[in-house]
Short mmCIF file of C-alpha atoms in Angstrom, two decimals:
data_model
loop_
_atom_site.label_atom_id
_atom_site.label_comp_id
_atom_site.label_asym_id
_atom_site.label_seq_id
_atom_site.Cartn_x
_atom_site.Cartn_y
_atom_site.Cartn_z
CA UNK A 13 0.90 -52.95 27.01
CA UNK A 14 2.46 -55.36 24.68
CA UNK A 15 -1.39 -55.89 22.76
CA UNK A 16 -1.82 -52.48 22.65
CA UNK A 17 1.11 -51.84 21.14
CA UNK A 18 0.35 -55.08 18.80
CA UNK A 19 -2.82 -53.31 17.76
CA UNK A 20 -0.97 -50.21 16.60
CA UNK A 21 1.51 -51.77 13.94
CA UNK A 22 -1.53 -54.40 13.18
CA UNK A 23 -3.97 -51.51 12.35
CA UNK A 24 -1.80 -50.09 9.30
CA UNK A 25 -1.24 -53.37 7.83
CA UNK A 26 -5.57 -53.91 7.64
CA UNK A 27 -5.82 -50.39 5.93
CA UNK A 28 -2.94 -50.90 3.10
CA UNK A 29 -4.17 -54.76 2.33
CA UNK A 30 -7.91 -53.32 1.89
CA UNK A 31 -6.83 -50.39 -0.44
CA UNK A 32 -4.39 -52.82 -2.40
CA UNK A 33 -7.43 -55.97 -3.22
CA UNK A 34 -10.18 -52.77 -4.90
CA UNK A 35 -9.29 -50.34 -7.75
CA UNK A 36 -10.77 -47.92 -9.85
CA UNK A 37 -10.30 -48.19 -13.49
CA UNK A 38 -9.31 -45.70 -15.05
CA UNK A 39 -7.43 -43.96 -12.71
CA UNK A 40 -7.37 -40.48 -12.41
CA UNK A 41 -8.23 -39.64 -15.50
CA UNK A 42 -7.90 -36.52 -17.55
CA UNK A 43 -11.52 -35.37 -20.08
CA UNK A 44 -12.11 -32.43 -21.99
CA UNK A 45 -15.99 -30.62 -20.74
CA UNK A 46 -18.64 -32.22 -21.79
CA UNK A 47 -17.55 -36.14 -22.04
CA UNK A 48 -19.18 -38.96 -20.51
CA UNK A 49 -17.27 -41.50 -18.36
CA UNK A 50 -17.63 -44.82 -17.53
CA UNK A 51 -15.48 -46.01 -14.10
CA UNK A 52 -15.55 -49.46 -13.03
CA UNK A 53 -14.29 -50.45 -9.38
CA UNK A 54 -13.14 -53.82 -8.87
CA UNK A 55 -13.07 -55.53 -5.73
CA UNK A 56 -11.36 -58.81 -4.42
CA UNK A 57 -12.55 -61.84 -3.34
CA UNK A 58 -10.95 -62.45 -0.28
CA UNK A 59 -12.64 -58.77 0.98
CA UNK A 60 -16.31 -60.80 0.55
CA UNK A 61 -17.89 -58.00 -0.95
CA UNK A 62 -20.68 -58.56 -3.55
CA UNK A 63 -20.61 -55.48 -6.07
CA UNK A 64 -24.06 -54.81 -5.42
CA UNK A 65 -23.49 -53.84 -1.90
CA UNK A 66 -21.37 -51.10 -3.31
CA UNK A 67 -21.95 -47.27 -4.30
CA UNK A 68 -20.29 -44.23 -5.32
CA UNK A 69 -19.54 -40.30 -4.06
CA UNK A 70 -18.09 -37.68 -6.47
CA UNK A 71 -16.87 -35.04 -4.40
CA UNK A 72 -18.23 -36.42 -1.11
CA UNK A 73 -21.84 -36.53 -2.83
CA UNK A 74 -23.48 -39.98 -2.93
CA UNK A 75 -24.13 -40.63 -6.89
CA UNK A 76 -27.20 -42.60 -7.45
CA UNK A 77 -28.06 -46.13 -8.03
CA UNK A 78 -29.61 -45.69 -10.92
CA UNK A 79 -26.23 -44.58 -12.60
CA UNK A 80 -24.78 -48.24 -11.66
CA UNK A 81 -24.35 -51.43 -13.42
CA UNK A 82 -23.03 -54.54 -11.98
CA UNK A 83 -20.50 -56.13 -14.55
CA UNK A 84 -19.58 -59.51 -11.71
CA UNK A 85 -20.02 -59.98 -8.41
CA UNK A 86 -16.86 -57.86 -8.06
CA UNK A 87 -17.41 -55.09 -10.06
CA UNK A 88 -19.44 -52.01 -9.87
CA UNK A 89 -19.31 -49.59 -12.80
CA UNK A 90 -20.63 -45.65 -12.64
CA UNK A 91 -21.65 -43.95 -15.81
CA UNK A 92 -21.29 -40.18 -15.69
CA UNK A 93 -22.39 -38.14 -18.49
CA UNK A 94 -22.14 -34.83 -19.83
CA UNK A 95 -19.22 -34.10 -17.00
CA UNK A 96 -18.92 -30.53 -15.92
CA UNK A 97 -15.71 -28.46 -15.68
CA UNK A 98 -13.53 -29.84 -12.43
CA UNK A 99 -14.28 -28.04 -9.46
CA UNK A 100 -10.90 -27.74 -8.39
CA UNK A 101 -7.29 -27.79 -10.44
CA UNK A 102 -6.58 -30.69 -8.02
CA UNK A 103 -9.22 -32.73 -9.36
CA UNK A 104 -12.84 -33.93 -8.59
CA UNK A 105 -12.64 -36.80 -6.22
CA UNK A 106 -14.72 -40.18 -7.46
CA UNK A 107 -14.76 -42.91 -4.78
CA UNK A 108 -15.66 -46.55 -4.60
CA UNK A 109 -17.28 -47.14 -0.76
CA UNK A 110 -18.44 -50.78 0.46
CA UNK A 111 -21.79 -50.55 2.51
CA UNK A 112 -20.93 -49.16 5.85
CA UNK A 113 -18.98 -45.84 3.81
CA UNK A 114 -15.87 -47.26 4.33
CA UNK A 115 -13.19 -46.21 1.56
CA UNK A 116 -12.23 -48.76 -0.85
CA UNK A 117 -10.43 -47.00 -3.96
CA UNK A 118 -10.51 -43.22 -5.19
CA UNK A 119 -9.65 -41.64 -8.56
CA UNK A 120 -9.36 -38.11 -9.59
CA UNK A 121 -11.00 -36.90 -12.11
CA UNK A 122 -9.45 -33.79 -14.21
CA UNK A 123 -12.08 -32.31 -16.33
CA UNK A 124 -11.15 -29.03 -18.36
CA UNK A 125 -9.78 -28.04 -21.61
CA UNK A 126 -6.48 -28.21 -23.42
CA UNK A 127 -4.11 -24.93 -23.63
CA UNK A 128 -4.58 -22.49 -26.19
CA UNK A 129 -2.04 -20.85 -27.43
CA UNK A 130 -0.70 -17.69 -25.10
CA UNK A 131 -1.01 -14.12 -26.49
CA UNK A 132 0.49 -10.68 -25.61
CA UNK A 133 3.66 -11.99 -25.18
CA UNK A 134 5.91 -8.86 -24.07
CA UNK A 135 9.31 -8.14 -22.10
CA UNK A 136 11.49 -5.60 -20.81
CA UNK A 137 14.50 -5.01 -19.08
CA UNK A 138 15.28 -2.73 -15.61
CA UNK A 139 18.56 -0.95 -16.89
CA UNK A 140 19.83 -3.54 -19.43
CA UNK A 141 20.32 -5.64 -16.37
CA UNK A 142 17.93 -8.69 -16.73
CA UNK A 143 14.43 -9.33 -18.36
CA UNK A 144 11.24 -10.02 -17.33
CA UNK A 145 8.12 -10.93 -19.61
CA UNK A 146 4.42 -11.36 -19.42
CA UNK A 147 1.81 -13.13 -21.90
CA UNK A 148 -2.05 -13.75 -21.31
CA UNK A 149 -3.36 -17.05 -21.99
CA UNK A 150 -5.25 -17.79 -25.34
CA UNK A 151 -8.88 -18.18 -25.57
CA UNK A 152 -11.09 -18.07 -22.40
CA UNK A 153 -7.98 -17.97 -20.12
CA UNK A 154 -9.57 -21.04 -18.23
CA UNK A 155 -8.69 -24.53 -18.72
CA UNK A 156 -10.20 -25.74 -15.38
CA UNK A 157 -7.09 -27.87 -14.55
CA UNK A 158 -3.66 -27.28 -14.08
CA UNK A 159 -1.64 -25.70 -16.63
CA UNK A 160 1.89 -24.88 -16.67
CA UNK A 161 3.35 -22.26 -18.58
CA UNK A 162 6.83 -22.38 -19.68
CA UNK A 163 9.03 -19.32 -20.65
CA UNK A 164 11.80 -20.21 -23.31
CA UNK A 165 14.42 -18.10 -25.02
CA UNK A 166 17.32 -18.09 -26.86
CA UNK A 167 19.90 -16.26 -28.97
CA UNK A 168 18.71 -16.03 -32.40
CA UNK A 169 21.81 -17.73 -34.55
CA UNK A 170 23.53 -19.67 -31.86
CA UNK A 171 22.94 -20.96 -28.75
CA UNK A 172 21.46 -23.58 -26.54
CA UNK A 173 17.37 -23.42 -25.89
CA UNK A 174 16.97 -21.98 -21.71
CA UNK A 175 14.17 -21.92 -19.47
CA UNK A 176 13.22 -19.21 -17.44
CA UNK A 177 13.14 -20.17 -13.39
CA UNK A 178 11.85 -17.40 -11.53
CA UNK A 179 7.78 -17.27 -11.78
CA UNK A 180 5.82 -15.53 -9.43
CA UNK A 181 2.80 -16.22 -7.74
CA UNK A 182 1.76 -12.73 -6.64
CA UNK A 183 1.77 -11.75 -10.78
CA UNK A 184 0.92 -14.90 -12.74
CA UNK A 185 1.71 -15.58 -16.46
CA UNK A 186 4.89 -13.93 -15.47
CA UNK A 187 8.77 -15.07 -15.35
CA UNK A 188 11.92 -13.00 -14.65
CA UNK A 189 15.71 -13.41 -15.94
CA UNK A 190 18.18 -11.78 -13.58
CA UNK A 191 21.29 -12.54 -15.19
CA UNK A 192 23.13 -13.90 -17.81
CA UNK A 193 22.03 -11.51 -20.91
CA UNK A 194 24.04 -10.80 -23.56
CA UNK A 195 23.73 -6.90 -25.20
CA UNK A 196 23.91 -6.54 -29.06
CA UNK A 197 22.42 -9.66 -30.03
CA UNK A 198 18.74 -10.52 -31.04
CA UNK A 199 16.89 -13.25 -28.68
CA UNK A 200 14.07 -15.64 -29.37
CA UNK A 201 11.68 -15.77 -26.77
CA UNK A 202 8.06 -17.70 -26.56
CA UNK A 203 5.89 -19.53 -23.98
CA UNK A 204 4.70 -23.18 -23.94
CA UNK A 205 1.42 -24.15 -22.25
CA UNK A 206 1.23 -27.47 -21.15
CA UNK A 207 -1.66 -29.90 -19.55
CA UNK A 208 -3.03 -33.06 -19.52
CA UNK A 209 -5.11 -32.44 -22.06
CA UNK A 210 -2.22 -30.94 -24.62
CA UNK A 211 0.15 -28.45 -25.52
CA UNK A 212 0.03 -25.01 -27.18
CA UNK A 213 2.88 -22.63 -27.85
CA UNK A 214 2.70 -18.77 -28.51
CA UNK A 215 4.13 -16.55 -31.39
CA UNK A 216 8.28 -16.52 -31.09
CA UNK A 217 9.27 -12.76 -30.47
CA UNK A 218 12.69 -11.68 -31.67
CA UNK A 219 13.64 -8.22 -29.66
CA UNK A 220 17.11 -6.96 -28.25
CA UNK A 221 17.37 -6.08 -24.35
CA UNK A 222 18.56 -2.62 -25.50
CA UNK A 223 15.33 -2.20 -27.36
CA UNK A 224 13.00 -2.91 -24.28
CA UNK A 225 15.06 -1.32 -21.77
CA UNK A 226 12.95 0.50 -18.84
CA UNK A 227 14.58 2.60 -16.00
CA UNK A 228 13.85 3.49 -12.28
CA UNK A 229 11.67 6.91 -12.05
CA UNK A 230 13.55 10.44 -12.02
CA UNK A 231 15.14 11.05 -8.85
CA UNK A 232 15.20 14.48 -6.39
CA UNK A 233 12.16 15.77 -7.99
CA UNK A 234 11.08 18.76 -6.30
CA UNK A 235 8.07 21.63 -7.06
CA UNK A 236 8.62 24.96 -5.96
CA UNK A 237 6.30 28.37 -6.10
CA UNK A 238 8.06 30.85 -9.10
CA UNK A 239 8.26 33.80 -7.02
CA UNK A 240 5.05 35.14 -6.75
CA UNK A 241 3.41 33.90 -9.90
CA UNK A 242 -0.10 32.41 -8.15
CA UNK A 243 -0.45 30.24 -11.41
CA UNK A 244 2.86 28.37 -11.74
CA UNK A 245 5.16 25.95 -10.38
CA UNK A 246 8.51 24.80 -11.42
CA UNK A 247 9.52 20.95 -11.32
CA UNK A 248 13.01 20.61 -11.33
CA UNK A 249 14.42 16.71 -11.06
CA UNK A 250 17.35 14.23 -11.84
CA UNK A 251 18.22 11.67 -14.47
CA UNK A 252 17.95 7.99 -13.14
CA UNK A 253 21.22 7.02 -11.34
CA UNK A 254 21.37 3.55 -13.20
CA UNK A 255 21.56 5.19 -16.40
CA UNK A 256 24.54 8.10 -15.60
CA UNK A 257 27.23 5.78 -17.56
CA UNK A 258 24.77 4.75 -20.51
CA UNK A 259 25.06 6.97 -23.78
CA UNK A 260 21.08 7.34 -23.94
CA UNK A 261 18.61 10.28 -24.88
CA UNK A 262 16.13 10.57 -21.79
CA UNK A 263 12.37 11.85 -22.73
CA UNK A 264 10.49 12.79 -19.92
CA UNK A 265 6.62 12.68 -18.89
CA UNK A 266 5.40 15.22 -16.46
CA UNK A 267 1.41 14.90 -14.84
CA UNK A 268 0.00 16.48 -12.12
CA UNK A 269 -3.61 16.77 -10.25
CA UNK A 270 -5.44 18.62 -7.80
CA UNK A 271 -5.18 17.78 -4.42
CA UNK A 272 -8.76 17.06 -4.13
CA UNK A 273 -8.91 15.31 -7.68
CA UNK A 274 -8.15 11.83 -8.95
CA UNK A 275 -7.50 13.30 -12.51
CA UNK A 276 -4.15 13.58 -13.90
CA UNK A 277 -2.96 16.35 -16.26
CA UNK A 278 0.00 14.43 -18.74
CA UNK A 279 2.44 16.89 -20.65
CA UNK A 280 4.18 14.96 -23.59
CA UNK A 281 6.31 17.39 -24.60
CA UNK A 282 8.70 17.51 -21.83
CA UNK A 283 11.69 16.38 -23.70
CA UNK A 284 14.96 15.91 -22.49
CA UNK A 285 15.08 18.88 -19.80
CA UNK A 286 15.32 18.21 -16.19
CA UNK A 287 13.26 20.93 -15.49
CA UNK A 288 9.83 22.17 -16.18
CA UNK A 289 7.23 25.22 -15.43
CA UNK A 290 4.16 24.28 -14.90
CA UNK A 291 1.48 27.63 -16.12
CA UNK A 292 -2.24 28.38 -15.94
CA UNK A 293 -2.88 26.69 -13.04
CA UNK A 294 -5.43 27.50 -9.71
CA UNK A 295 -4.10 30.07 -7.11
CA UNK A 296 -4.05 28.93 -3.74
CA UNK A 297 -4.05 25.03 -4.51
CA UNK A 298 -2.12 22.62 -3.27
CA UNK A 299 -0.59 19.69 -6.32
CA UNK A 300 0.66 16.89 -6.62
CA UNK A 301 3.52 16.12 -9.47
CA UNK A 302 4.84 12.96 -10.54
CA UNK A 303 7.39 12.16 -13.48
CA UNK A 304 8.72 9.50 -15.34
CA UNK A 305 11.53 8.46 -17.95
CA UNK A 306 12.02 6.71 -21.35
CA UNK A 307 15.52 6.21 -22.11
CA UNK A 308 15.85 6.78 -26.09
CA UNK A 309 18.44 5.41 -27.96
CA UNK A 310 20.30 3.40 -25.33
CA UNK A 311 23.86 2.49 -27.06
CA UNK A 312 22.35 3.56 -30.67
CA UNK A 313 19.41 1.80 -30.52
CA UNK A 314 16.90 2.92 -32.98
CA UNK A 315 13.78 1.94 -31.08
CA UNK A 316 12.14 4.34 -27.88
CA UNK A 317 12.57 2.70 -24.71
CA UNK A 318 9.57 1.34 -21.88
CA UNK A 319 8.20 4.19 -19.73
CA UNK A 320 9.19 3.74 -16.40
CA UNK A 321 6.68 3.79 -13.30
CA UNK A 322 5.75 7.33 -12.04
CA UNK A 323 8.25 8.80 -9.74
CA UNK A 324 6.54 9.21 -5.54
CA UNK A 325 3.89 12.48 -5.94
CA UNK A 326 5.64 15.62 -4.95
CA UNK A 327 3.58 18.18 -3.34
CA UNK A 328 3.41 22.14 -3.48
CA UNK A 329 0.96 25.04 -3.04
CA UNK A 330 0.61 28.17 -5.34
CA UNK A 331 0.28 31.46 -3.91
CA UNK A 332 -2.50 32.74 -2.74
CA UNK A 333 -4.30 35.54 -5.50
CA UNK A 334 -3.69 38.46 -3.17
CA UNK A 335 -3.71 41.98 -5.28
CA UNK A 336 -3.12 44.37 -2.11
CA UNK A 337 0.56 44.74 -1.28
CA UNK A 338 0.88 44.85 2.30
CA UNK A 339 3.90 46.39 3.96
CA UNK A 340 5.16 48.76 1.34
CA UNK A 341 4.32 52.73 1.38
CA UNK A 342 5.92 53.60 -1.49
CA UNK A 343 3.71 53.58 -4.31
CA UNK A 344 6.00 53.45 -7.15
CA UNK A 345 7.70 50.34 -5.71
CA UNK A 346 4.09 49.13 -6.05
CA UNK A 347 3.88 50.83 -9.83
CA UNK A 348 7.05 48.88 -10.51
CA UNK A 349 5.79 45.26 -9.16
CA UNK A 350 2.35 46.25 -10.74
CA UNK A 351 3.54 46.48 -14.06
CA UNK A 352 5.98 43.05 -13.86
CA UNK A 353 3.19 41.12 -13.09
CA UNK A 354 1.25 42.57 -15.82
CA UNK A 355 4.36 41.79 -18.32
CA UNK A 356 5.05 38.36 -17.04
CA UNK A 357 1.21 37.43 -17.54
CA UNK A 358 1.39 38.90 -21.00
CA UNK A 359 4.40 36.72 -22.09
CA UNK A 360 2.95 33.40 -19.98
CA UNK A 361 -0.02 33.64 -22.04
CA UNK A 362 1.86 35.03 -25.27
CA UNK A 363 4.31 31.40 -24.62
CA UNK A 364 0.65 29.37 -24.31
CA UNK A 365 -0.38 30.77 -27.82
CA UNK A 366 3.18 30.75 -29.48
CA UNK A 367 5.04 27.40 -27.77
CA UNK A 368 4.18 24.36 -26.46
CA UNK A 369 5.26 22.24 -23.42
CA UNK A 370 7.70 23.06 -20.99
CA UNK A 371 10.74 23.32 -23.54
CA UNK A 372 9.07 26.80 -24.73
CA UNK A 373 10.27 28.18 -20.84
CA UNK A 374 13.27 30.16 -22.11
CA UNK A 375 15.07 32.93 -22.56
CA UNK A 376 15.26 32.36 -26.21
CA UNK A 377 11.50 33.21 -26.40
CA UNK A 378 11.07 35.93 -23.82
CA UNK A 379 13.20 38.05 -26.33
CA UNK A 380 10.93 36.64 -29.08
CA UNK A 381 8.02 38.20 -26.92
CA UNK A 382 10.08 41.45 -26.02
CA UNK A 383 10.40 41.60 -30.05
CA UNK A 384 6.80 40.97 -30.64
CA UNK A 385 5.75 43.49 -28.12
CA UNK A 386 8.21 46.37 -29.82
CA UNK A 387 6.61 45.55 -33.48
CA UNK A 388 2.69 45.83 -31.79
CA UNK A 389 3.97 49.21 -30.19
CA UNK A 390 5.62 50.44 -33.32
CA UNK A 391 2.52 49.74 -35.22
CA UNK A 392 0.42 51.32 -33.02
CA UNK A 393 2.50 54.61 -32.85
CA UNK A 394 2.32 54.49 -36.80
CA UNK A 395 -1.22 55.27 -36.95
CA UNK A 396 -2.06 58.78 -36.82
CA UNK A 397 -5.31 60.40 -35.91
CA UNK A 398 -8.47 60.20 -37.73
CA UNK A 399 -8.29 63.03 -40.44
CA UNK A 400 -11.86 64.57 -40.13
#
């Protein structure tokens, strides 16, 4: 028992003298692509190893002899030329062995490029609340070895440089602020790229939070059939709930698809109603509607806000096209609902003709129509027979 245990603590000590008496010089090195390295490993005496008995593995791939030289009995240098991009951000692994494969020193090799300077730097912020940004890298976007990316801001005319804290791995080139902002003053914000290899920093932007403020989607959006109408639906929906106590003009985005189609139809012109008709569309078809918000002008802000994401797809059906009316016996009753159909498709397409987007739906312009439709009657009454 007491030898066994004597073998356990004596084994340790073997392995830690062996890797302290070799080295490989230089160690761990950093190269742009493309260079050609020379690595020497140097053995002690007291391990009785000639250098010739030696050889080297990159990557756990014997290298060959013929890329040796033998400085001293103790040293064994590898020339590698022309070295390729590193496998992996961790390194390529180059190792010294003695004849039997055993281990005697390693050294990782990082072989990339230096940063380049970051692009696309933008950033906005949920409900003036905190700030998140995004940049791409420069160039190719690959420097083969690890490169850290460093979000800095500050306020424009005073105040300490910060760094942001919160990156995230699921969304790289990335960093969120949750706190901490001030409102009414200008920031300076830019990104650092760092490496072994060098440094690179992007453009400085100067924005405001209340200039690249974003908001939750519309709330309570619901579609409903208008009566009987087979070719409309109205959206009706609520202002964001973050945004009730902000003095702000909302613009709103509606779009909407086929239930069997992947293609969205996007009306601009919403404005700043909470509601919306949607005309000309397919009888009998079931849709899907989304919207979405910009809040304009947040505090006097003379910039347009960030679109926020699309509100959850509502769905709803329009009527089927069904021109016998079922149920009824009385044939003016059918007159009657005959002739308000005929109307209400006369001013729907009158309103596609004469007003855009849903902030034509109104009142204000079915009298227009009524109007329109008088003077087109009057004029027609005006013109007498043809005198023979």
């Amino acid at each position: 028992m007491l030898s066994l245990l004597f073998l356990i603590l004596y084994i340790p000590a073997v392995v830690s003298s062996s890797s302290q008496m070799a080295g490989i010089f230089p160690q761990d090195p950093a190269l742009p692509i493309g260079s050609t390295l020379t690595a020497t490993c140097s053995v002690s005496p007291d391990l009785g190893l000639h250098a010739s008995s030696l050889f080297w593995s990159l990557n756990g791939r014997r290298l060959p002899s013929s890329s040796y030289s033998v400085l001293s009995p103790t040293a064994l240098s590898v020339t590698l030329p022309g070295l390729p991009a590193s496998r992996q951000r961790s390194g390529d692994n180059l190792v010294c062995h003695n004849h039997g494969g055993h281990v005697l020193a390693g050294s990782c090799l990082y072989i990339g490029m230096p940063p380049v300077k970051p692009v696309n730097l933008t950033c906005w912020s949920r409900n003036t609340k905190d700030l998140t940004c995004r940049w791409a890298p420069g160039g190719q976007g690959e420097t083969f070895i690890k490169t850290k990316y460093t979000l800095k801001y500050k306020l424009r005319w005073y105040g300490r440089e910060r760094e942001c804290e919160e990156y995230s791995a699921a969304q790289p080139y990335s960093c969120y602020i949750p706190r901490d902002l001030a409102l009414f003053t200008p920031y300076e914000i830019w990104v650092e790229a760092t490496n072994q290899l060098g440094s690179a920093t992007s453009d400085v932007i100067t924005l405001d939070i209340l200039d690249v403020v974003t908001t939750d989607p519309p709330t309570g959006v619901s579609v409903s059939r208008v009566g009987n109408l087979e070719d409309h639906l109205s959206v009706r929906w609520e202002s964001p709930p973050a945004l009730k106590d902000f003095l702000f003009q909302a613009k709103y985005q509606i779009r909407y698809r086929l239930e069997d189609n992947s293609d969205w139809k996007v009306m601009d012109d919403v404005g700043n109603l909470t509601s919306c008709r949607l005309a000309g569309l397919r009888p009998g078809t079931v849709y899907f509607v989304q919207v979405r918000c910009n809040p304009v002008g947040i505090y006097g802000s003379r910039r347009a806000g960030i679109w926020s994401e699309w509100s959850h797809p509502t769905a709803a059906s329009t009527p089927h096209s069904d021109r016998v009316l079922s149920g009824s016996c009385d044939s003016k009753s059918g007159d009657s609902n005959s002739t308000l159909r005929r109307e209400l498709k006369q001013f729907f397409g009158w309103v596609r003709n004469n007003a855009y987007g849903c902030g034509g739906m109104s009142i204000k312009l079915y009298d227009q129509w009524r109007v329109w439709m008088q003077k087109s009657h009057k004029t027609r009454n005006q013109v007498g027979p043809t005198r023979g």
